[in-house]
Short mmCIF file of C-alpha atoms in Angstrom, two decimals:
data_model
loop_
_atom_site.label_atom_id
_atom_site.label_comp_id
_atom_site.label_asym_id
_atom_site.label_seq_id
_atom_site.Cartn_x
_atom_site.Cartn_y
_atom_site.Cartn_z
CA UNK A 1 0.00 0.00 0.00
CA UNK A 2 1.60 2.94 -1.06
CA UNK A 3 1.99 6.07 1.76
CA UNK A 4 -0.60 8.49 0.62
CA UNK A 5 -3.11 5.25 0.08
CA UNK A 6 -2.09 4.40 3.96
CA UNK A 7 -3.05 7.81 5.36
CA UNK A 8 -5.99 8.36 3.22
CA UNK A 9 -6.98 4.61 4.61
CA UNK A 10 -6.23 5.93 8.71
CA UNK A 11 -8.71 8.61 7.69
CA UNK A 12 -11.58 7.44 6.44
CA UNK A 13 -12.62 5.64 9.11
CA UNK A 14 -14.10 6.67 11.97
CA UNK A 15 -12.48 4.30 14.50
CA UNK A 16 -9.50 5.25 16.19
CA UNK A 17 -8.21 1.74 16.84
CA UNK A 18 -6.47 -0.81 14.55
CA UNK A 19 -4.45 -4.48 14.65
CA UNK A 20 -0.91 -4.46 13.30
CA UNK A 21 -0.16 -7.98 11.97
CA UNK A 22 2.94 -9.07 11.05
CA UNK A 23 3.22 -12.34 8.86
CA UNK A 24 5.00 -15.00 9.70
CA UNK A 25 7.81 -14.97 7.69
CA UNK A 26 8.70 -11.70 8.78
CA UNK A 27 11.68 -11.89 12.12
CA UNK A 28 11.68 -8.66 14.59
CA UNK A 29 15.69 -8.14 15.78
CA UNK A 30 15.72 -5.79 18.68
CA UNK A 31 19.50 -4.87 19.86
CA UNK A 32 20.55 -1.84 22.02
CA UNK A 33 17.35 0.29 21.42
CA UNK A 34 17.68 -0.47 17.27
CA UNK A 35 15.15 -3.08 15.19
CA UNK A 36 15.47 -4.79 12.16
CA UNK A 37 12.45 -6.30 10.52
CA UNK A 38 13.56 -9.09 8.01
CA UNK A 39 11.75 -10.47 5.56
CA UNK A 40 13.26 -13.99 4.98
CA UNK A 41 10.67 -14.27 1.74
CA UNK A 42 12.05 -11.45 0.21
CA UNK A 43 15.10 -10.37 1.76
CA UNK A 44 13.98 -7.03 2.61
CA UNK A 45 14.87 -5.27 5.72
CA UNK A 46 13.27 -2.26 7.35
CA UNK A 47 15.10 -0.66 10.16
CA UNK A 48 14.04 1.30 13.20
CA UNK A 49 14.73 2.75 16.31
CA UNK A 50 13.01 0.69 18.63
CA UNK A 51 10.17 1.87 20.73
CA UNK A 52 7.21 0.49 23.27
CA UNK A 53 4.88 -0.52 20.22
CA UNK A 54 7.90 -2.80 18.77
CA UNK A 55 9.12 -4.39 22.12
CA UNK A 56 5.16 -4.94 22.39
CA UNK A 57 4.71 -6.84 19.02
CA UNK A 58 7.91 -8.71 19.38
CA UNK A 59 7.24 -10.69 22.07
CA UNK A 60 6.04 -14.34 21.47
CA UNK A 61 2.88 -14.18 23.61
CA UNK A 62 1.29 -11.36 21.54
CA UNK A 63 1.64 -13.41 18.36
CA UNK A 64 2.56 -10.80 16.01
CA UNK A 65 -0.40 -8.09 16.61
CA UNK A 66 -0.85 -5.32 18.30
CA UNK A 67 -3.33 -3.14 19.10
CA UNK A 68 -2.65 0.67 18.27
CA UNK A 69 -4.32 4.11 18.02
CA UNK A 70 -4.74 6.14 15.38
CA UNK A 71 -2.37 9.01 16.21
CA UNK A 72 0.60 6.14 17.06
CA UNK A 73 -0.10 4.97 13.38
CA UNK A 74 0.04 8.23 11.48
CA UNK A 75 3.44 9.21 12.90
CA UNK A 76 4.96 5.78 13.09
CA UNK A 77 7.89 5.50 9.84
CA UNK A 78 8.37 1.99 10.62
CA UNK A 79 4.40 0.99 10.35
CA UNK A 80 4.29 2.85 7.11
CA UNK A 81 7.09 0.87 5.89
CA UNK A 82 5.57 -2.33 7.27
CA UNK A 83 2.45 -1.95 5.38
CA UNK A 84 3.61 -0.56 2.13
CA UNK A 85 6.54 -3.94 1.85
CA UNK A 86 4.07 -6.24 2.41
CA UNK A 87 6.05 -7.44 6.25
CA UNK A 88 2.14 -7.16 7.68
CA UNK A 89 -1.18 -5.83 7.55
CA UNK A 90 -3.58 -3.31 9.13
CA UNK A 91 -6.97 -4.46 10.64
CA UNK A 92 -9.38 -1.57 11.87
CA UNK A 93 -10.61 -3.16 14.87
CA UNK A 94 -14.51 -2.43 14.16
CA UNK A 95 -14.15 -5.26 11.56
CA UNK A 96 -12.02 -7.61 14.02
CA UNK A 97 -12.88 -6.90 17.53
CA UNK A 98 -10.95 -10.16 18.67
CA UNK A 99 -7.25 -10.68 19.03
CA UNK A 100 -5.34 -11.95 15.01
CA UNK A 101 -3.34 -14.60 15.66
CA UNK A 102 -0.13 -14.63 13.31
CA UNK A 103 2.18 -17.58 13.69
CA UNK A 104 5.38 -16.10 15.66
CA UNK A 105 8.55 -17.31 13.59
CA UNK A 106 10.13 -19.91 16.10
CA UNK A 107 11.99 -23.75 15.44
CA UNK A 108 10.37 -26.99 17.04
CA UNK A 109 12.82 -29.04 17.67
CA UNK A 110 11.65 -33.23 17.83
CA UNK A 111 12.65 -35.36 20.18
CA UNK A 112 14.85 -38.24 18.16
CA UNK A 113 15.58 -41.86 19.86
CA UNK A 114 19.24 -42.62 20.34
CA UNK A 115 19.20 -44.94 17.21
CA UNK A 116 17.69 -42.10 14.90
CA UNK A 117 20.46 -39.91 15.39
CA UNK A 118 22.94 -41.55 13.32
CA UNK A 119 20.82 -39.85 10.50
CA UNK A 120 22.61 -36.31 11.75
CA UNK A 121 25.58 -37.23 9.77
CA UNK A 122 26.15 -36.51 6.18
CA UNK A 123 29.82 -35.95 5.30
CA UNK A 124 32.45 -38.39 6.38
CA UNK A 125 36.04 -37.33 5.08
CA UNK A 126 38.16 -40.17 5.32
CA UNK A 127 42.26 -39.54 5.10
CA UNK A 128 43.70 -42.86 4.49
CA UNK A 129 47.21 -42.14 4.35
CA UNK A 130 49.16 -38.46 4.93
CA UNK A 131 52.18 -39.87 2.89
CA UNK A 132 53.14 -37.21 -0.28
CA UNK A 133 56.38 -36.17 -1.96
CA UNK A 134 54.93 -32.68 -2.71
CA UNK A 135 56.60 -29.67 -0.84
CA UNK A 136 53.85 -27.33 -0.93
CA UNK A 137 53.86 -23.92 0.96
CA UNK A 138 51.21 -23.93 3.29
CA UNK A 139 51.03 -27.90 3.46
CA UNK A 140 50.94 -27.12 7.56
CA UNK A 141 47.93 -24.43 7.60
CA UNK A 142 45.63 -24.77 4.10
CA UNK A 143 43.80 -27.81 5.53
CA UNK A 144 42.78 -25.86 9.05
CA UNK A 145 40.93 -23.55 6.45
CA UNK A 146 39.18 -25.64 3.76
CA UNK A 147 38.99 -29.24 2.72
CA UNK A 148 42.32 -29.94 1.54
CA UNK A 149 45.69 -32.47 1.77
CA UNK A 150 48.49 -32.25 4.21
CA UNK A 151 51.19 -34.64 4.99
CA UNK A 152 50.77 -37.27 8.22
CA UNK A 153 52.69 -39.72 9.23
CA UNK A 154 50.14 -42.43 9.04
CA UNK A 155 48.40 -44.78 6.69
CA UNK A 156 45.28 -46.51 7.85
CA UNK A 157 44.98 -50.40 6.88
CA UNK A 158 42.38 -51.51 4.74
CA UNK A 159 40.42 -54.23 6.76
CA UNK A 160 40.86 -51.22 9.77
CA UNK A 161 38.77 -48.66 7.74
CA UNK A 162 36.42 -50.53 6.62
CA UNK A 163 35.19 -52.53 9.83
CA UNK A 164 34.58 -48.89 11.10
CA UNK A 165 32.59 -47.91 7.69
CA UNK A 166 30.22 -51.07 8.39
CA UNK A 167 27.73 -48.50 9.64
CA UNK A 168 27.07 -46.50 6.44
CA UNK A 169 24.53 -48.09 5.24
CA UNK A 170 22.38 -47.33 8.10
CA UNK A 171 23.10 -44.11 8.32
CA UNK A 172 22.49 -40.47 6.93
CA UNK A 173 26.10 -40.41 5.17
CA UNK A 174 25.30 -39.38 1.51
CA UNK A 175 28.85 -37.96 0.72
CA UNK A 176 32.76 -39.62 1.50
CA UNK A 177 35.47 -37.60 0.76
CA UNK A 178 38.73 -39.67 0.32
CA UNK A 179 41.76 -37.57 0.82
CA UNK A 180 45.67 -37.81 1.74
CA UNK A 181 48.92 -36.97 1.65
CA UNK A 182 49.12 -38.17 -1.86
CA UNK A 183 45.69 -40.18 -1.85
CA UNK A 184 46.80 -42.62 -4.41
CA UNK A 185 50.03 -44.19 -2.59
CA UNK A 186 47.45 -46.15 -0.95
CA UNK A 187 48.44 -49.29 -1.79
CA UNK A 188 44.34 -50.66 -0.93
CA UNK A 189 42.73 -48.40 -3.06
CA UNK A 190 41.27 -50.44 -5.17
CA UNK A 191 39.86 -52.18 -2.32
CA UNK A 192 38.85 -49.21 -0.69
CA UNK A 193 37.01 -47.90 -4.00
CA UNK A 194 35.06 -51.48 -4.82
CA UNK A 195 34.08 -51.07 -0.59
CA UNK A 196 32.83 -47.60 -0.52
CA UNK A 197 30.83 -47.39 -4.05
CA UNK A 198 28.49 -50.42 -2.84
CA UNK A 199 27.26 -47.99 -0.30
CA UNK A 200 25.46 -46.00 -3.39
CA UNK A 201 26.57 -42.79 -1.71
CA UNK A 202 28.68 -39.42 -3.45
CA UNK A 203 32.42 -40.25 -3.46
CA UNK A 204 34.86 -37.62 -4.28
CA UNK A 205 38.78 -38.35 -4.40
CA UNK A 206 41.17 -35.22 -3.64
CA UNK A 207 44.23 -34.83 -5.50
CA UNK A 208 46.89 -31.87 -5.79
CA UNK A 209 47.14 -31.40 -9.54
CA UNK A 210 51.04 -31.68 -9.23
CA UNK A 211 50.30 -35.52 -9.26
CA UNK A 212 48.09 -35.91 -11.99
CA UNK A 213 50.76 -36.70 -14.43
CA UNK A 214 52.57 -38.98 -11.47
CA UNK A 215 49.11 -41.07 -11.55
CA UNK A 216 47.83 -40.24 -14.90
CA UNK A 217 47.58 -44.36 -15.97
CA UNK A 218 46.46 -45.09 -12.63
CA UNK A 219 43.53 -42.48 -12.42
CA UNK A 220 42.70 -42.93 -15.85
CA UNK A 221 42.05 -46.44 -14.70
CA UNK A 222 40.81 -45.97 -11.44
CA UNK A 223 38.02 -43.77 -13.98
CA UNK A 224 36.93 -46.80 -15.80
CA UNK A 225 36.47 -48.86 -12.75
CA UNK A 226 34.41 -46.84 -10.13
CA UNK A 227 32.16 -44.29 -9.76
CA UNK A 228 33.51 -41.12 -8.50
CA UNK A 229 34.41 -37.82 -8.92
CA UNK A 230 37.77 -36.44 -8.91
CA UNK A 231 38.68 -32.96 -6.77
CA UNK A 232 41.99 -31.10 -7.93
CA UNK A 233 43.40 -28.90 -5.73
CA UNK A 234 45.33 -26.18 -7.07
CA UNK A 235 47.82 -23.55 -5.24
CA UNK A 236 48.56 -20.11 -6.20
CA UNK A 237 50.62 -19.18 -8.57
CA UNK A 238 49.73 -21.97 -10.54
CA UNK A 239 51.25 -22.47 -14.30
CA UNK A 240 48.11 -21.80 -16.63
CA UNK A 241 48.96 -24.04 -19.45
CA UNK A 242 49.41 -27.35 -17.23
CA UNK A 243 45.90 -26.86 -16.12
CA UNK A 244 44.69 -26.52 -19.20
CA UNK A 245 46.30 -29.97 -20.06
CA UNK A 246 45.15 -31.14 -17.48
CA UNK A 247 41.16 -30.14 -18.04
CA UNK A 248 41.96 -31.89 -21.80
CA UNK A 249 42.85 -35.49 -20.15
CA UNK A 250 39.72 -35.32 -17.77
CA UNK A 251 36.61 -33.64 -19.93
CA UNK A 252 35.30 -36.87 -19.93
CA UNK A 253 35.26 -37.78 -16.35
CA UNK A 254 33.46 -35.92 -13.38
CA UNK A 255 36.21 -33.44 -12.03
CA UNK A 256 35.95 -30.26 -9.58
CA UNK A 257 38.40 -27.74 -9.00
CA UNK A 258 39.57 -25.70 -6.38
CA UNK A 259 42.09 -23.43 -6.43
CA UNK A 260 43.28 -21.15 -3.75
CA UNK A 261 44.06 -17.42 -3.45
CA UNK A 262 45.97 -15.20 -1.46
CA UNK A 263 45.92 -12.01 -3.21
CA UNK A 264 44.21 -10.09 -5.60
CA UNK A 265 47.20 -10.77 -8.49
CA UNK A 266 46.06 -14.83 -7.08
CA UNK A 267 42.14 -14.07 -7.94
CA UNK A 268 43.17 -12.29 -11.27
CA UNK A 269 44.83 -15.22 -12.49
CA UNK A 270 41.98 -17.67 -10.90
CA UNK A 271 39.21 -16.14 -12.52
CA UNK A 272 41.15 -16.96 -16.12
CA UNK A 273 39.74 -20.80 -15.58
CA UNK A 274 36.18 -19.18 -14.57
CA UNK A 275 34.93 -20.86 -17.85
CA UNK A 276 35.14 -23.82 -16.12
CA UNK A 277 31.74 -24.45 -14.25
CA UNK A 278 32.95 -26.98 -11.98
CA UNK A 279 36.10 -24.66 -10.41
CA UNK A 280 35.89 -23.49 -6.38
CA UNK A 281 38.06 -20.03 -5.29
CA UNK A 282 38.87 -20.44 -2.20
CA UNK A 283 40.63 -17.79 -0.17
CA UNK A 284 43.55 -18.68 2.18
CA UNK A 285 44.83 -16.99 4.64
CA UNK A 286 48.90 -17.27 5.01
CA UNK A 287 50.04 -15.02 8.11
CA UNK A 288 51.17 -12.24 6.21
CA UNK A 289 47.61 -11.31 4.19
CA UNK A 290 45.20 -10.07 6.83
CA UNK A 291 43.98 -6.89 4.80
CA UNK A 292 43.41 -9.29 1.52
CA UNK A 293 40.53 -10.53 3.82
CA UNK A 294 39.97 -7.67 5.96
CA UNK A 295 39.26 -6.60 2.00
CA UNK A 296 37.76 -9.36 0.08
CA UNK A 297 36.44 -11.90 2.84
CA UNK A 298 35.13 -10.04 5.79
CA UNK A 299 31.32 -8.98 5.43
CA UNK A 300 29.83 -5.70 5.70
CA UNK A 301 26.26 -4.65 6.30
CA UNK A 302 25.13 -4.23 2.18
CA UNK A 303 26.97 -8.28 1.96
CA UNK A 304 24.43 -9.72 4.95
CA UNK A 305 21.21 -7.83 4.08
CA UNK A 306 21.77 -8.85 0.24
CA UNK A 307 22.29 -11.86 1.30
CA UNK A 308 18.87 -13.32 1.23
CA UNK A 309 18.86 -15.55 4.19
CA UNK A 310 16.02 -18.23 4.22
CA UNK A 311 13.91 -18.90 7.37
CA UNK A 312 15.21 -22.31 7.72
CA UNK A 313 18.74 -20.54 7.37
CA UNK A 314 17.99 -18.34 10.21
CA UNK A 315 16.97 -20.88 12.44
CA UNK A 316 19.76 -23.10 11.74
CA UNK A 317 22.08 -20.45 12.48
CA UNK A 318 20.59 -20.29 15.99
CA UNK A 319 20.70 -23.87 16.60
CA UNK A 320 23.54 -25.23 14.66
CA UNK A 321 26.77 -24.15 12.90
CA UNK A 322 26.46 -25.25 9.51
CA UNK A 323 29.44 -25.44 8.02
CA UNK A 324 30.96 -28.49 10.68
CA UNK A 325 27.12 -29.72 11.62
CA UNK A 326 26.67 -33.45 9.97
CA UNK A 327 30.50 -33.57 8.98
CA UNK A 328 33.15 -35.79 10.02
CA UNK A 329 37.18 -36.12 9.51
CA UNK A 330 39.16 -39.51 9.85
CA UNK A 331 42.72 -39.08 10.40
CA UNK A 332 45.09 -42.27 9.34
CA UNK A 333 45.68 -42.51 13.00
CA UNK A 334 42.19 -43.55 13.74
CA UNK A 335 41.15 -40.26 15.39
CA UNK A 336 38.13 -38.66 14.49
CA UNK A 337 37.13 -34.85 14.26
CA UNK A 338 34.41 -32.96 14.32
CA UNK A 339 36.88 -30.11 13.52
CA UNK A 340 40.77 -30.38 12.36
CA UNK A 341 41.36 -27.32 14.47
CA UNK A 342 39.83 -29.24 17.96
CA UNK A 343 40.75 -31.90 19.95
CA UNK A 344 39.74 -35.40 18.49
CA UNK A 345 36.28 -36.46 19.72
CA UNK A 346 36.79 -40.09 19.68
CA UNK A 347 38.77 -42.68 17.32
CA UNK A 348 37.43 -45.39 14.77
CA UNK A 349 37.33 -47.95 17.86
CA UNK A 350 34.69 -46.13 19.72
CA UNK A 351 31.00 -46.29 19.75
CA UNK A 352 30.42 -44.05 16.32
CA UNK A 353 26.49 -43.67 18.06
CA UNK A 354 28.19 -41.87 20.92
CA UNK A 355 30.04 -39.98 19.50
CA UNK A 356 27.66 -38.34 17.40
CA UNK A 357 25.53 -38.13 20.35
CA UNK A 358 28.15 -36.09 22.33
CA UNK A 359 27.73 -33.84 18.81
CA UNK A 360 23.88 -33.09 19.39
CA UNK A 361 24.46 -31.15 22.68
CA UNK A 362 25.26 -27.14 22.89
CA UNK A 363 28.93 -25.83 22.79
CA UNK A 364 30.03 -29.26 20.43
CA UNK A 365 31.91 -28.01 17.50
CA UNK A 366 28.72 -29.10 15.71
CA UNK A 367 26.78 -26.88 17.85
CA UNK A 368 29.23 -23.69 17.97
CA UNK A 369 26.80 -20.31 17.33
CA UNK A 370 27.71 -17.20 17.22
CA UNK A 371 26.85 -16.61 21.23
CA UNK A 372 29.92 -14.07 21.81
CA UNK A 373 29.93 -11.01 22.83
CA UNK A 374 30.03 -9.23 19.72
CA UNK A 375 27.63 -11.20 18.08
CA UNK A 376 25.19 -11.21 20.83
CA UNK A 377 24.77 -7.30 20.97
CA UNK A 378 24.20 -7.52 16.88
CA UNK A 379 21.12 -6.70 14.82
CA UNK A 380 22.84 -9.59 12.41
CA UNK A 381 23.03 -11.98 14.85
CA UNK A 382 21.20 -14.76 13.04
CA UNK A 383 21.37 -13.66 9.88
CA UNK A 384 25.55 -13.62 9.30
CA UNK A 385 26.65 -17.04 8.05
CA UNK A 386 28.23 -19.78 11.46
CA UNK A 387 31.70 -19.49 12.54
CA UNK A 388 34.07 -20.80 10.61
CA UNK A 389 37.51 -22.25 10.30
CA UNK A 390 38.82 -18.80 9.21
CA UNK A 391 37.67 -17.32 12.83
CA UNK A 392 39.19 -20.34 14.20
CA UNK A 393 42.81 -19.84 12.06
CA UNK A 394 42.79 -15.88 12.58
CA UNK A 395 41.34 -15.51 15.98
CA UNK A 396 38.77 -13.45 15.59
CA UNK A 397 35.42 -14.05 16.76
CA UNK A 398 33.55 -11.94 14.41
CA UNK A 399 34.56 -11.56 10.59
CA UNK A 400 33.11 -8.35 9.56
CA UNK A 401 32.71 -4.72 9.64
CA UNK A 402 29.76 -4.24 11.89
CA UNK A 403 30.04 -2.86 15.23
CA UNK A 404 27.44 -3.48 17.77
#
């Protein structure tokens, strides 16, 4: 409803009284006397400075309507705004003398038995072996950032690995990620492949391009035999013309690729392979490149409100983080993570029910919001994307611009 429309509406009616309703898929944010109303339809935002009528229609037992006067209406910004972006409704009360009941945006949570919540987990990375002859720069901090190979000293044996993987199959895992070292020393896998693609789940195999040519016979084979998709990972500054090759040998086969950047000159030169749909830029940081993400990674307020963040988004950000939640890491050693940058949470020999369990409960890694101090005095509170391995590597606790 357009403004003029709104107080031509307030005016021709003789009663002084009307119902605010605000729909359900609208959230009310109120943080150190400001208010965000988000639309998580849309992704519109209105913003206010918040006042009795607000605190009033925020709170869960007035489901979303509120009785207000005439003269509250005609100054009010903020209902003007609510009306004319569609986040709610007026209702003269001489036409609804009762209370409107609008479904208050909140997450019911089901109880699950014990045995149902091996269904939480999704993603089980698997690193078989940590043996490579690369030398890579930054073989000791990429993978505390992103999904990616480092050396270990260990190499997991076959019949060990896959006594633990005898749960899969009843289980929520739709995804393994097989990863190294140099994945393809493992002298078992064959084995391992003809094991894991019975289980009729996504299996992706990571590989630093540097050893494609090393293995080209035995991927090329490896191709022909299984079904599963192939992840290059690429560091900056990477030679142009060997990846090109590279995408030449493979255009048959299901391959991904992720390169890394730690610089603008690095994104310049990443963006040259942008014609390939299946390629990943991921930034890294390297201890000497904090204003490349202060720059190009940290958000702002115009990068969260054009963000678009769903409803189920928003509530999964209050209840779980979402990049670790459902995701496991196998080191050769036997240990299991919930996060590479934590303490181990169990090892292959343990009860894999319990330790998902131990998962499911607040403060787990699975579980870690953004409940600090910064956050929790922030309009964006729920809206910014979980805390990540980034936080984690450069010790921050928030990643943006915003200030409280």
């Amino acid at each position: 409803m357009p403004i003029f429309d709104f107080l031509i509406f307030l005016t021709m009616d003789n009663k002084e009284t009307y119902w605010v309703v605000i729909y359900p898929y609208v959230f009310i944010f109120n943080k150190g006397g400001k208010t965000l109303f988000y639309n998580s339809e849309t992704g519109e935002s209105i913003f206010s400075e918040t006042n009795r009528e607000i605190l009033e229609l925020s709170k869960p037992e007035n489901m979303y309507s509120l009785l207000v006067d005439e003269n509250v209406l005609t100054k009010s910004h903020v209902f003007r705004q609510i009306i004319e972006k569609h986040f709610g409704e007026l209702i003269p009360f001489e036409k609804c003398n009762k209370k409107p009941v609008s479904i208050y945006p909140q997450c019911l949570i089901e109880r699950q038995e014990e045995e149902e919540l091996i269904f939480e987990l999704k993603e089980l990375t698997i690193m078989l072996t940590g043996e490579c002859s690369l030398k890579c720069i930054g073989c000791d901090y990429i993978y505390k950032q992103c999904l990616w190979c480092h050396k270990k000293a260990d190499v997991i044996p076959f019949n060990r690995i896959k006594s633990f993987l005898g749960f899969i199959p009843l289980s929520g895992v739709s995804q393994i990620n097989i990863i190294g070292g140099d994945i393809l020393t493992y002298v078992s896998i064959d084995e391992f492949l003809l094991y894991v693609t019975e289980f009729k789940v996504k299996i992706r195999i990571f590989l630093h391009y540097e050893l494609v040519n090393k293995h080209l016979e035995k991927l090329l084979k490896l191709f022909g035999n299984y079904d599963f998709s192939l992840v290059l990972l690429i560091n900056s500054p990477f030679i142009y013309e060997v990846l090109l090759e590279i995408t030449r040998k493979f255009e048959k086969f299901k391959v991904n690729y992720k390169v890394l950047v730690s610089s603008e000159k690095d994104y310049e030169n990443a963006i040259k392979l942008s014609s390939n749909d299946n390629l990943d830029i991921i930034p890294i940081y390297n201890g000497k490149n904090l204003s490349f993400f202060v720059d190009n990674v940290f958000l702002n307020k115009e990068d969260i409100i054009n963000s678009h963040v769903s409803m189920k988004e928003i509530f999964a950000h209050k209840l779980i983080n979402t990049n670790t939640f459902g995701k496991l890491v196998v080191y050769p050693d036997g240990q299991i993570f919930a996060n590479v940058n934590k303490s181990p949470i169990g090892t292959i020999d343990d009860n894999i029910y319990k330790i998902i369990q131990s998962q499911l409960i607040e403060g787990s890694d699975w579980r870690s919001i953004r409940i600090n101090k910064e956050c929790l005095n922030c309009l964006f509170q729920w809206l910014c994307p979980s805390p990540s391995d980034y936080g984690i590597v450069l010790n921050v606790k928030n990643m943006c611009h915003l200030s409280p």
